Each structure stands twice: as structure tokens, then as C-alpha cells.
CSV table of C-alpha atoms in Angstrom, one decimal:
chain,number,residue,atom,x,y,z
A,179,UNK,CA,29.6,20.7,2.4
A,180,UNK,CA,27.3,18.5,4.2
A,181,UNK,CA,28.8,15.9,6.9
A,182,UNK,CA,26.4,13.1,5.0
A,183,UNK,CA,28.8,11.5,2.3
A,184,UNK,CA,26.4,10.1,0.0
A,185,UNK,CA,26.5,10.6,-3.8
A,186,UNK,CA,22.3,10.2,-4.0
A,187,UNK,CA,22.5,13.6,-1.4
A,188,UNK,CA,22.9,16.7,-3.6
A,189,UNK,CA,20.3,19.1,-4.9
A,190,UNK,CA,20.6,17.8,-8.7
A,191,UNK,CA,19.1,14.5,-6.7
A,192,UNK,CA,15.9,13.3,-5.9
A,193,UNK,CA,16.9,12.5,-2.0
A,194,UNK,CA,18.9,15.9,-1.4
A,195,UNK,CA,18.5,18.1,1.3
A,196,UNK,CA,15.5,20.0,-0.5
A,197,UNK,CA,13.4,16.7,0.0
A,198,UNK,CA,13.9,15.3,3.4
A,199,UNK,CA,10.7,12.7,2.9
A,200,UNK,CA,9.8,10.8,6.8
A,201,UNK,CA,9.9,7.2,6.9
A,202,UNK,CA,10.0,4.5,8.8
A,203,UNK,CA,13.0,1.7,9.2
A,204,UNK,CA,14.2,-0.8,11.7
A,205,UNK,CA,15.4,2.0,14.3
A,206,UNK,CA,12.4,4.3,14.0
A,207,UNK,CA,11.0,7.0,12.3
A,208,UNK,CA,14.2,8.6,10.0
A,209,UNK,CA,14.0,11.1,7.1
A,210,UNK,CA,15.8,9.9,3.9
A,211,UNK,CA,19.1,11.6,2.6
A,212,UNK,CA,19.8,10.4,-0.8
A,213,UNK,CA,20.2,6.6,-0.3
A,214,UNK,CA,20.6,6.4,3.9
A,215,UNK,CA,18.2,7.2,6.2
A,216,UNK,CA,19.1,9.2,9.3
A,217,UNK,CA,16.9,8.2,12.3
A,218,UNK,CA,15.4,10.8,14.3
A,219,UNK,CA,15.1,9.4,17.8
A,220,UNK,CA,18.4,10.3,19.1
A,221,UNK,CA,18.9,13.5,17.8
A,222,UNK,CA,18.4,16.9,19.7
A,223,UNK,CA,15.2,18.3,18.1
A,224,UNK,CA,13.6,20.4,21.0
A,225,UNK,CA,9.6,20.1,21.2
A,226,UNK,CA,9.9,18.1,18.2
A,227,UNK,CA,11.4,15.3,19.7
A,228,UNK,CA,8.5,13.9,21.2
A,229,UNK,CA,7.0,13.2,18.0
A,230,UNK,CA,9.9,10.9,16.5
A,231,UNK,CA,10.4,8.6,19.6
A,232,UNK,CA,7.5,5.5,18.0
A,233,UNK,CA,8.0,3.4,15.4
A,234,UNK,CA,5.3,5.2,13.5
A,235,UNK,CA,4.9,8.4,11.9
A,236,UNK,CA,1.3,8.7,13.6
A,237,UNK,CA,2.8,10.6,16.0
A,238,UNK,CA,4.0,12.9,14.0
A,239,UNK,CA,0.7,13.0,12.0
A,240,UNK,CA,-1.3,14.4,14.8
A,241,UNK,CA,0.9,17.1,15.7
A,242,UNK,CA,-0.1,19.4,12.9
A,243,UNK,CA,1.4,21.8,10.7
A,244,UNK,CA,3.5,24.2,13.2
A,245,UNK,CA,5.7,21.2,14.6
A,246,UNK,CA,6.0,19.7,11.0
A,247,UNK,CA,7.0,23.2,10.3
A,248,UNK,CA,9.5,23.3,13.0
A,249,UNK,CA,11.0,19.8,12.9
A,250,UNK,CA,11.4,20.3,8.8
A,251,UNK,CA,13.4,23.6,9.4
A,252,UNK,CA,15.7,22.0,12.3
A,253,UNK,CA,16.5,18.8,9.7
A,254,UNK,CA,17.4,21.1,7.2
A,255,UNK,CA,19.8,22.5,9.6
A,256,UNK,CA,21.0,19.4,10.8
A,257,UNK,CA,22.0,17.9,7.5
A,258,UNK,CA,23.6,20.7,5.6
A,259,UNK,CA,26.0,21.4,8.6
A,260,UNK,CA,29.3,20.5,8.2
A,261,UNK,CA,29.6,18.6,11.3
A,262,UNK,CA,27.1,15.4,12.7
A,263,UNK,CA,25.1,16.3,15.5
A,264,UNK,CA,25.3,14.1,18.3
A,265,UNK,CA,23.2,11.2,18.6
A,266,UNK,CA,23.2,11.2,14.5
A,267,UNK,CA,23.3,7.8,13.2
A,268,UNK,CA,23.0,6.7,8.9
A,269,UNK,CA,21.5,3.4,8.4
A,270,UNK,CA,20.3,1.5,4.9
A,271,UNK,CA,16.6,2.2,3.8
A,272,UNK,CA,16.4,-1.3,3.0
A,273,UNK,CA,13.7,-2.0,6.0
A,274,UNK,CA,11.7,0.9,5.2
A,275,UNK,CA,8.0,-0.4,5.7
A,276,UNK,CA,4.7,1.2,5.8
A,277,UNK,CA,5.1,4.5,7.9
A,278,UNK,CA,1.6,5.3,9.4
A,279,UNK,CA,-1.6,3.4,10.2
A,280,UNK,CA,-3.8,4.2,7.4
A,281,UNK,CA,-7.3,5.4,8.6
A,282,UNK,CA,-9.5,6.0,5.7
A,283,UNK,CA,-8.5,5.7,1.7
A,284,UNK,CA,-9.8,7.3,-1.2
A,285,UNK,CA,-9.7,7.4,-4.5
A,286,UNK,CA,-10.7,10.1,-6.9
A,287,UNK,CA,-10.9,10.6,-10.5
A,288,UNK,CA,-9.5,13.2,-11.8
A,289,UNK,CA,-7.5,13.9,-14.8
A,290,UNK,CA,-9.9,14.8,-17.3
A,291,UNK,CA,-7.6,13.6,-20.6
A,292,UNK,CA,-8.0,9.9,-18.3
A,293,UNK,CA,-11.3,10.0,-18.1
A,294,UNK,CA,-12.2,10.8,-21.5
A,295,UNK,CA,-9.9,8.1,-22.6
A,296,UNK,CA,-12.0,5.9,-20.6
A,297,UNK,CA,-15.6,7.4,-21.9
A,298,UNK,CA,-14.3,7.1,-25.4
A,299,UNK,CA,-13.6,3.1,-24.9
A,300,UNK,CA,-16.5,2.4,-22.7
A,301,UNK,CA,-19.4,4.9,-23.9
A,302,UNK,CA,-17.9,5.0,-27.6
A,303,UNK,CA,-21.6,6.3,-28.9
A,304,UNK,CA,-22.0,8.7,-26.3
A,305,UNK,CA,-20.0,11.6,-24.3
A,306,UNK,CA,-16.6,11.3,-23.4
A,307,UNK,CA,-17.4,12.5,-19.9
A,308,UNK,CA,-20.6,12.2,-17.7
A,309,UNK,CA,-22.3,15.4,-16.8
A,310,UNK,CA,-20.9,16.2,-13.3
A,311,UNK,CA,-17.1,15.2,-14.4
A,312,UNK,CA,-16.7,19.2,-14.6
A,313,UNK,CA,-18.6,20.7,-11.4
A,314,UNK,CA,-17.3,17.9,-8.8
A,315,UNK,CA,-13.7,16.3,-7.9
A,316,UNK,CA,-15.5,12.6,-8.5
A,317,UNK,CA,-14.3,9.7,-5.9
A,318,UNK,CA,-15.0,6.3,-4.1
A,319,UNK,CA,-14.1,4.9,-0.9
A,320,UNK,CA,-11.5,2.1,-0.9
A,321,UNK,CA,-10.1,-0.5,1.8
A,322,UNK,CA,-7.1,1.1,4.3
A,323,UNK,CA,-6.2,-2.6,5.0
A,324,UNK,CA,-5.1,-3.4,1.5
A,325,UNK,CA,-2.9,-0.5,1.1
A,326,UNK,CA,1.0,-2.0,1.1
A,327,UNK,CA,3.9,-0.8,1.6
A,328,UNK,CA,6.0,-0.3,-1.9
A,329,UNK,CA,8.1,-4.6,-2.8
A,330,UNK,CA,5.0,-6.1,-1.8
A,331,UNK,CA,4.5,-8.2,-4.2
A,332,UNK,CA,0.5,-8.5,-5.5
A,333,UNK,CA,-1.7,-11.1,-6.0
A,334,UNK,CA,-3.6,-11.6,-9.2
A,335,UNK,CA,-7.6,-10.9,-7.8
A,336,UNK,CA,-10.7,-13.1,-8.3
A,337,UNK,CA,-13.7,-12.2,-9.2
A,338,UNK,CA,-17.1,-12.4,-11.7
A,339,UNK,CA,-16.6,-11.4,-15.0
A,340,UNK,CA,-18.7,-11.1,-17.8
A,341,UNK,CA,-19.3,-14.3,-20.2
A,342,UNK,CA,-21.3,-15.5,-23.3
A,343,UNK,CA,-23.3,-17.6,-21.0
A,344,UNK,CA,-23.3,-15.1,-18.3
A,345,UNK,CA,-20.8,-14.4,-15.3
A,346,UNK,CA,-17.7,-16.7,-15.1
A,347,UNK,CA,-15.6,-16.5,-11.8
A,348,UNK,CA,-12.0,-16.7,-12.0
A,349,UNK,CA,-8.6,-15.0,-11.6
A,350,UNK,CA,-8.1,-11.3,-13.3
A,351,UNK,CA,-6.9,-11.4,-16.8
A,352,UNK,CA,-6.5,-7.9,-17.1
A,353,UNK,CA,-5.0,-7.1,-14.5
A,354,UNK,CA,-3.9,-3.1,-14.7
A,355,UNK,CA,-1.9,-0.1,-13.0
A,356,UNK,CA,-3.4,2.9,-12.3
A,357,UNK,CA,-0.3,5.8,-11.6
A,358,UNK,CA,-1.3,8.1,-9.2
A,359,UNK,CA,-0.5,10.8,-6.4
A,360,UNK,CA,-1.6,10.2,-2.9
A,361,UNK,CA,-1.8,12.7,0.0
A,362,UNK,CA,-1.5,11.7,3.7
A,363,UNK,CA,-3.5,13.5,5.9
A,364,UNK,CA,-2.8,15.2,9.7
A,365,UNK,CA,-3.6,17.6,12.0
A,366,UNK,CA,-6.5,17.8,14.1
A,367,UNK,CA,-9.8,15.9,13.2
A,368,UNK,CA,-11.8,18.0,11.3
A,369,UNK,CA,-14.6,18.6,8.9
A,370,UNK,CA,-15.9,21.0,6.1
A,371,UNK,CA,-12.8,22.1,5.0
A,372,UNK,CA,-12.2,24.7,2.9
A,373,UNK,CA,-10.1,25.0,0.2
A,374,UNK,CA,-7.8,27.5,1.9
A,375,UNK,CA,-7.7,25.4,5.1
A,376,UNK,CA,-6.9,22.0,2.9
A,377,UNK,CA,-3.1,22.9,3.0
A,378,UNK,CA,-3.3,22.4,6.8
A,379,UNK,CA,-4.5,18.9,7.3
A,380,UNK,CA,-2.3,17.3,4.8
A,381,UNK,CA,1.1,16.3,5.5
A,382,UNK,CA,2.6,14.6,2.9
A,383,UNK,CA,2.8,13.9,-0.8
A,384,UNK,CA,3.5,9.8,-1.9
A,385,UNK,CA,3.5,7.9,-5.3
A,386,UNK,CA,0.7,5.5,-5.2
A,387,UNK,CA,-0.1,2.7,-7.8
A,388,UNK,CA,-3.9,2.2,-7.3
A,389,UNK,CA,-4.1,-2.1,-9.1
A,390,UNK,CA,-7.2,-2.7,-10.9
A,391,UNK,CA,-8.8,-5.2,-12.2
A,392,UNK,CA,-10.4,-4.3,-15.5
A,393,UNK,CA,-12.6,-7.5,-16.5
A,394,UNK,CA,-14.0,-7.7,-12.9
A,395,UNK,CA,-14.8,-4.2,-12.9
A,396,UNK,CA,-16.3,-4.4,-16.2
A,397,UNK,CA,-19.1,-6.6,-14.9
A,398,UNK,CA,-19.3,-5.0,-11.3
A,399,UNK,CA,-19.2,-1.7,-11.4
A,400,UNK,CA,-22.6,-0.6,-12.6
A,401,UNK,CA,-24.1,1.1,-10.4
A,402,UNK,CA,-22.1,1.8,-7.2
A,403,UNK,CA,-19.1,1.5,-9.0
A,404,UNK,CA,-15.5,0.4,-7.9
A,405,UNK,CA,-15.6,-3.1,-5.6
A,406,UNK,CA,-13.4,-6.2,-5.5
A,407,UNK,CA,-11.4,-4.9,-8.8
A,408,UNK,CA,-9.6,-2.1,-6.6
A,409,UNK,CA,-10.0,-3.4,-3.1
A,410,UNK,CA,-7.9,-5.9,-3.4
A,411,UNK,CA,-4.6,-4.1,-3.7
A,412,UNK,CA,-2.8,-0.1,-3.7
A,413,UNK,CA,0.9,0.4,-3.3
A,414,UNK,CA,2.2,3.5,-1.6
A,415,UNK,CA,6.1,4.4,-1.1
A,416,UNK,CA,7.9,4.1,1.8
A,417,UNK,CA,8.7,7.5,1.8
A,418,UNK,CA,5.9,10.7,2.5
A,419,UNK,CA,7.8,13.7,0.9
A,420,UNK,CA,6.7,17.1,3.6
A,421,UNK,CA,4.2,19.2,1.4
A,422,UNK,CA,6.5,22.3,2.3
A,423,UNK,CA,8.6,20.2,-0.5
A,424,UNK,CA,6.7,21.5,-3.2
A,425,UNK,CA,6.3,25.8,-2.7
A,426,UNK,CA,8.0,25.8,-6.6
A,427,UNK,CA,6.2,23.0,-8.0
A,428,UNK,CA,2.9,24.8,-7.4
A,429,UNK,CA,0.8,25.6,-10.3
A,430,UNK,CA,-3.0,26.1,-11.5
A,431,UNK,CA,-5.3,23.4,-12.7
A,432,UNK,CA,-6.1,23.3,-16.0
A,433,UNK,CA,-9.6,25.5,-16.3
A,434,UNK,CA,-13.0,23.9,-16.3
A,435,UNK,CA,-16.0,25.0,-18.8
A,436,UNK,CA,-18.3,26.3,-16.3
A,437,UNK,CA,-18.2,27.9,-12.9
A,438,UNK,CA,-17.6,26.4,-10.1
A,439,UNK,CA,-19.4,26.3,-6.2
A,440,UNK,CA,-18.0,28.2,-3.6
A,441,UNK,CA,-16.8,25.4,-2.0
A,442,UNK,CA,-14.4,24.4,-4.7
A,443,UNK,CA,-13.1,27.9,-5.9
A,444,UNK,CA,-9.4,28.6,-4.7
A,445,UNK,CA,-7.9,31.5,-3.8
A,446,UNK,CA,-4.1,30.3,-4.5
A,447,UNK,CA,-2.5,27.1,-7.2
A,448,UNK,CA,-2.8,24.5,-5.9
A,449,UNK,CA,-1.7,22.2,-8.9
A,450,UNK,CA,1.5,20.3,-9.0
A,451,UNK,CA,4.0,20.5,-11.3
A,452,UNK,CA,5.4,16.5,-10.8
A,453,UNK,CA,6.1,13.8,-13.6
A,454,UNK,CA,5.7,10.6,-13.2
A,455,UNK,CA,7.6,8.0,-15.0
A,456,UNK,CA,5.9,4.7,-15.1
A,457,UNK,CA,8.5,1.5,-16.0
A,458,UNK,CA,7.3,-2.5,-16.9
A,459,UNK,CA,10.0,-4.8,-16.5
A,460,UNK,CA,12.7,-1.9,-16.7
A,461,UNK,CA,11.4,-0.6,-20.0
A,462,UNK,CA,10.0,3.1,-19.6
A,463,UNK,CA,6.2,2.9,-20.8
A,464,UNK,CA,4.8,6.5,-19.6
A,465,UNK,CA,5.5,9.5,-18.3
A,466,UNK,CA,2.2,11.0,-16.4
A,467,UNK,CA,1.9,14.4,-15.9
A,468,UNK,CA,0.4,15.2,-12.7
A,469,UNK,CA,0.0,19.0,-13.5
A,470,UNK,CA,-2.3,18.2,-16.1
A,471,UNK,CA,-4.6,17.1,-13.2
A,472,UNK,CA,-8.0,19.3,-13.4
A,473,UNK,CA,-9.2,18.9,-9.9
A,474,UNK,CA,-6.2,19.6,-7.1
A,475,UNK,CA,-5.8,17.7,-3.6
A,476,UNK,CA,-7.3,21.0,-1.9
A,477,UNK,CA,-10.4,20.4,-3.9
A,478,UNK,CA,-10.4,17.0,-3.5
A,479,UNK,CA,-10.5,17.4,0.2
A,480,UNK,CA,-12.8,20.1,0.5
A,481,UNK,CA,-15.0,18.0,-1.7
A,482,UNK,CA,-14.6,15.1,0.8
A,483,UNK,CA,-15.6,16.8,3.9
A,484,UNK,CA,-18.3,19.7,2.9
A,485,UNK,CA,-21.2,17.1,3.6
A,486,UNK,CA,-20.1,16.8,7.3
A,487,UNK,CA,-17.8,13.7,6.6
A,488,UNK,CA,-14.0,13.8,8.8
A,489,UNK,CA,-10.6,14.0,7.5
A,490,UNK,CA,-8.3,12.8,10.8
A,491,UNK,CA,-4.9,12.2,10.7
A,492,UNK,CA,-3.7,9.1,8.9
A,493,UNK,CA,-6.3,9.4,6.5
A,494,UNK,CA,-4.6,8.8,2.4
A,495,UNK,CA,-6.7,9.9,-0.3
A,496,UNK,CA,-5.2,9.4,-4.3
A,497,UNK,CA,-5.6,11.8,-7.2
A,498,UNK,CA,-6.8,8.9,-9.6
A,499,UNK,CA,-5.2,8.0,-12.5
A,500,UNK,CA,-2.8,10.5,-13.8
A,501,UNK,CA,-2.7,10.6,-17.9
A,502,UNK,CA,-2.3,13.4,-20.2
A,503,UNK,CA,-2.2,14.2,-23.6
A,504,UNK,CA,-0.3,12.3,-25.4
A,505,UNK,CA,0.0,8.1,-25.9
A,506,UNK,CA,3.1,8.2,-23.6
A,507,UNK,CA,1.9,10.2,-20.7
A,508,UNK,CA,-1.2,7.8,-20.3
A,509,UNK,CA,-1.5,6.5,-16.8
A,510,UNK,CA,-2.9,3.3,-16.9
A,511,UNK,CA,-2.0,0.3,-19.7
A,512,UNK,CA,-5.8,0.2,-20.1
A,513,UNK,CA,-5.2,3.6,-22.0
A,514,UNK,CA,-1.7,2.8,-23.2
A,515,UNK,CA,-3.3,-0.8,-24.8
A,516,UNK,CA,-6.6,1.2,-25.9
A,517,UNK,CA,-8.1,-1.6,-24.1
A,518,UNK,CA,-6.3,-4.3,-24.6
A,519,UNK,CA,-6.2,-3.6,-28.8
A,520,UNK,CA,-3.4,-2.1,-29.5
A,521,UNK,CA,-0.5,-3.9,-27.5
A,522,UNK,CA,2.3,-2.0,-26.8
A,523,UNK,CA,5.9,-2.8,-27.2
A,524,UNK,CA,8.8,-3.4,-24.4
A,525,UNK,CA,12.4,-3.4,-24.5
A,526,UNK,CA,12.8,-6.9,-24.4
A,527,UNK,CA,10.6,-7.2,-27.9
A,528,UNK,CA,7.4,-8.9,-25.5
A,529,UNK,CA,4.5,-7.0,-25.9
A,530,UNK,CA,2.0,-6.3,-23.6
A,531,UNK,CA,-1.7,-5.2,-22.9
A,532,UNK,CA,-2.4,-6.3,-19.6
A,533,UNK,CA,0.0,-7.7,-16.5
A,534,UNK,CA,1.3,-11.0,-16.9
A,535,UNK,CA,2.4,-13.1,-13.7
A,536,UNK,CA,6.0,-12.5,-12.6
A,537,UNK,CA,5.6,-8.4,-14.4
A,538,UNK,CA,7.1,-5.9,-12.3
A,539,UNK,CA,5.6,-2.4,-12.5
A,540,UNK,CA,8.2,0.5,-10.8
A,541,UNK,CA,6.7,4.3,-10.8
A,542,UNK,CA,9.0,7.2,-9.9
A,543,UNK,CA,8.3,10.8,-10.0
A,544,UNK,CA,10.1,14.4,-9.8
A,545,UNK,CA,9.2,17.7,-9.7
A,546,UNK,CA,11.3,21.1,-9.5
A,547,UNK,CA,12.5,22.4,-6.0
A,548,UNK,CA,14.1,25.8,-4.9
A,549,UNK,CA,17.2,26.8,-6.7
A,550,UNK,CA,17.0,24.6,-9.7
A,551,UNK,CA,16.7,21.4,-7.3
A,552,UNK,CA,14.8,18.2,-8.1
A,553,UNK,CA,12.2,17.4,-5.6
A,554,UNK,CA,11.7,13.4,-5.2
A,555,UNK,CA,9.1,10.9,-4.5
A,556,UNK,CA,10.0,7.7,-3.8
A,557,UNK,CA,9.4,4.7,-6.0
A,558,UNK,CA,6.6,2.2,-6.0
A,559,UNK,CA,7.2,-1.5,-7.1
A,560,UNK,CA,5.1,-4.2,-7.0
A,561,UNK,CA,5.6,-7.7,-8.8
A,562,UNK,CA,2.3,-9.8,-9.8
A,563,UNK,CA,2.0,-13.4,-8.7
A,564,UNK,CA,-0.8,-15.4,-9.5
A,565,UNK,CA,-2.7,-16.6,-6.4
């Protein structure tokens, strides 16, 4: 019996009150509720009130886990009453833009059934997976100033690619997706973080579509790997959905083969049980599962910082491609074309390996939330243009 009349703001929805995601819209810093957005600014939130008054979540992003804690449990109170608070004020998500100043990005690498895909394409004589695939999370830095806000629309990348006669120089002509899960950082600055500890610098939980460039990368990415065919663009949603979001969703990782360091080994599941669906020009091409992930985010960023390195907050690192086991739950059209020979099929009878200009790519995602609710993430779209 909620005082918010909105459809979209139930528990059997993505945008209920079990997911409460912070963004940012002409009027400030508001959390979403179903398909409104209720700014925060004017409400009565105690200590927490300090942290909502920019037009930024950075704010917010430094002040750690025990506000976000704290302001989380006074929202959920504030939207489930029957009665508006004073000061509350609904207003359209349409100007929702990119909510924090990005400090670093990375990107890491894996999903194992990815990754093999991948091996068995590129290496098609030899093994599916290098040799330290199993024993570390593997990554790459990327570029925080090409990270967009989800509706920008993306420019087709140029770059060297391979030829008969040697490299050519051109525009991308396979230009690709890559689905993903990112994780914004906060709390205070710190370094060699442990896997128990990891839970504390990280906010939020965002869809991110990682674009890549497969005939540039080809050509450049031997031996430093990743360049100009990532750098150029990754989408993240508007919306960063609190961690506290996902207590049900949590499960294990899918084992490795050998045993682990210290460093990596986790105490509690840290795995998430979220499904990604992954839509070209409306037509439904993948659904990702991200709990088939073998290395989780607390991994991932104990990985990051055991060699001294910083996590601060603002900081966005992405699980790499999410794919798993079967054709339609591959995360990437490089996988769901088998590099570009096998074509696959849309709605409108088109058929498609790569991105063409004027494609639009969407990726939502769900996972369970308490009492049977859905726990959303919000969408990421981006539609190619040629430069």
C-alpha cells in the first residue's frame, strides 16, 4: 500500500521497493521506483542527507558501507509507507545521465564457457584456455573517459587490421557486444583487499556492454593485448542497483581444477545468481548467465589490489563477457556467429554476424530478491553510427 502509484513499483517488478537503484536526473541524485524517480535532496534522511545534496553520486560513494546501509534502510521506509514524506517529489527518469565520475575501469575475463569459446576459434590446434585462466581472475585496464552513460549512441572505431598485403586502416567491420556485469566501487581508498573485505568497497552492481572491435583487435592485441578495439566505447546503466540488493541472489562460483592462493579463496558465495537478456533490434538473441561466472567480483578485486595497486571510490571494474553453456546464453555475437560463420537469425528475417550501422543493442538483467521478488538492473542501449 505504498503512497507511489506506479504500475512498474511492485515486488513481481524489476523497479520495486526491493531494488531501490541510485541515480542521477535533472533534480539530483534520486533512487528509481518502478518507472519514476524520487529525488533525494529534499527529503528528511538524518546523517544521510548530506550525501544526496550534489548532482553526483560521488558523494555518496565515499561515504562507505555504514551510511549506504543507513540511507538504504530509511528509503525502504520511506517508499512502502502509506503516506509521502514531506519534501517527496516523483519526476520522469528520462534525464537520467551518468551518476558518478568514473576513476579507474577494468575489465576482466572471466566466464570460463566464454573464454573457451574464444580459444577454440582463435587457438583451434591448441588449448581452449591458456595456462593461468584457472589460478588468476585475468584483466586489463581500460579508458574511464569513454565509459557512457546507457542512449549514447556509438561510433563505429578505426583502426589497423590485418590484410593480404599487410595492415589496412579503416573503420570496424566487426564491430561486437560484449554483455557484462560491472561493479562500482566506494569507501575509503584502499589497497590489498581481501576477499572478505571486497564486499566493503563496492557499492553497486550495473549492466555494462563492454563494445569491441574484433578485426582491430585481431591484429593488435598480441602481446599486451586489448587497445583501440575496447577503448573506444563501454556503456553502463543509469541506474547502480545497492549490493545489499542481492543477499538471495548469492551463490558459489562454479569450482576450478586446482587450488587456489590464499589470496583468492573465500570464506562465503560470492557468485550471482543474475540473467542477462541480450536483445538486437528488439529480437531476443541471448540470455547470459552471470552465475555461471568462475571468478566472482570479490576475487576480481582482491586480484586487483594484492600487488599494492588502489581501489578508491568511483572506480568500475566489469566481469567480462558473460556466456554459458549453451548457443543462446553466449555473451558476445562473436560467439553467437562462431566468428562471423554461422550468421544468426532475427525477427525481422535479417541475419546478422557482426553490428551493422543504425543496429541497436538493449541488455537487461534480473535476478531473485527476498520473498519471491525480482531484483532489477537497468537496461543498456546503444545504437551504432558510422563515424
Amino acid at each position: 500500500m505504498s503512497w507511489i502509484s506506479d504500475p512498474k513499483f511492485t515486488q513481481d517488478q524489476p523497479f520495486g521497493p526491493q531494488t531501490l537503484p541510485y541515480g542521477v536526473v535533472d533534480g539530483g541524485v534520486a533512487v528509481r521506483v518502478g518507472d519514476r524517480a524520487l529525488l533525494l535532496k529534499s527529503l528528511a534522511l538524518g546523517k544521510c542527507s548530506e550525501y544526496v545534496q550534489e548532482d553526483s553520486l560521488d558523494p555518496l560513494l565515499k561515504a562507505g558501507r555504514p551510511i549506504w546501509s543507513v540511507l538504504r534502510a530509511k528509503l525502504k521506509e520511506i517508499v512502502q509507507s502509506s503516506s509521502a514524506p514531506k519534501g517527496a517529489e516523483l519526476v520522469g527518469i528520462e534525464t537520467a545521465k551518468l551518476p558518478f565520475t568514473v576513476g579507474d575501469y577494468v575489465d576482466f575475463y572471466s566466464s570460463r564457457h566464454h573464454a573457451e569459446n574464444v580459444g577454440k576459434m582463435f587457438r583451434p590446434d591448441g588449448d581452449a584456455l591458456t595456462p593461468n585462466w584457472t589460478h588468476l581472475p585475468i584483466g586489463y585496464h581500460g579508458r574511464a573517459g569513454t565509459v557512457y552513460v546507457s542512449g549514447t549512441e556509438i561510433v563505429r572505431p578505426n583502426g589497423q587490421k590485418r590484410g593480404s598485403e599487410g595492415p589496412k586502416f579503416g573503420p570496424s567491420e566487426r564491430l561486437d557486444i560484449e554483455a557484462e556485469v560491472g561493479f562500482v566501487c566506494g569507501g575509503p581508498k584502499a589497497a590489498n583487499v581481501s576477499t572478505s573485505r571486497a564486499a566493503e568497497h563496492v557499492f553497486g552492481v550495473a549492466l555494462v556492454n563492454d563494445w569491441s572491435a574484433r578485426d582491430i583487435q585481431a591484429w593488435e592485441y598480441q602481446p599486451l593485448g586489448p587497445f583501440l578495439a575496447k577503448s573506444f566505447a563501454t556503456s553502463i546503466g543509469a541506474w547502480i542497483t545497492p549490493l545489499e540488493a542481492f543477499s538471495v541472489a548469492r551463490v558459489p562460483t562454479p569450482p576450478l581444477p586446482n587450488k587456489l592462493h590464499d589470496y583468492l579463496t573465500c570464506d562465503q558465495p560470492w557468485g550471482l545468481d543474475i540473467t542477462i537478456t541480450v536483445e538486437l533490434n528488439d529480437t531476443i538473441v541471448a540470455r547470459p548467465p552471470f552465475r555461471e561466472m568462475s571468478w566472482s567480483f570479490v576475487q576480481q578485486l582482491a586480484h586487483m589490489t594484492v600487488n599494492g595497486a588502489t581501489v578508491r571510490p568511483g572506480d568500475l571494474f566489469a566481469s567480462g563477457t558473460v556466456s554459458g553453456p549453451e548457443k543462446n546464453e553466449r555473451g558476445s555475437f562473436l560467439e553467437l556467429s562462431w566468428g562471423g560463420k554461422e550468421p544468426f537469425k532475427l525477427d525481422d528475417g535479417s541475419t546478422r554476424s557482426f553490428l551493422e550501422d543504425g543496429d541497436t543493442v538493449k541488455l537487461t538483467a534480473t535476478a531473485p530478491g527476498e520473498g519471491g521478488s525480482v531484483v532489477g538492473l537497468a537496461e543498456v542501449v546503444g545504437t551504432v553510427r558510422s563515424a
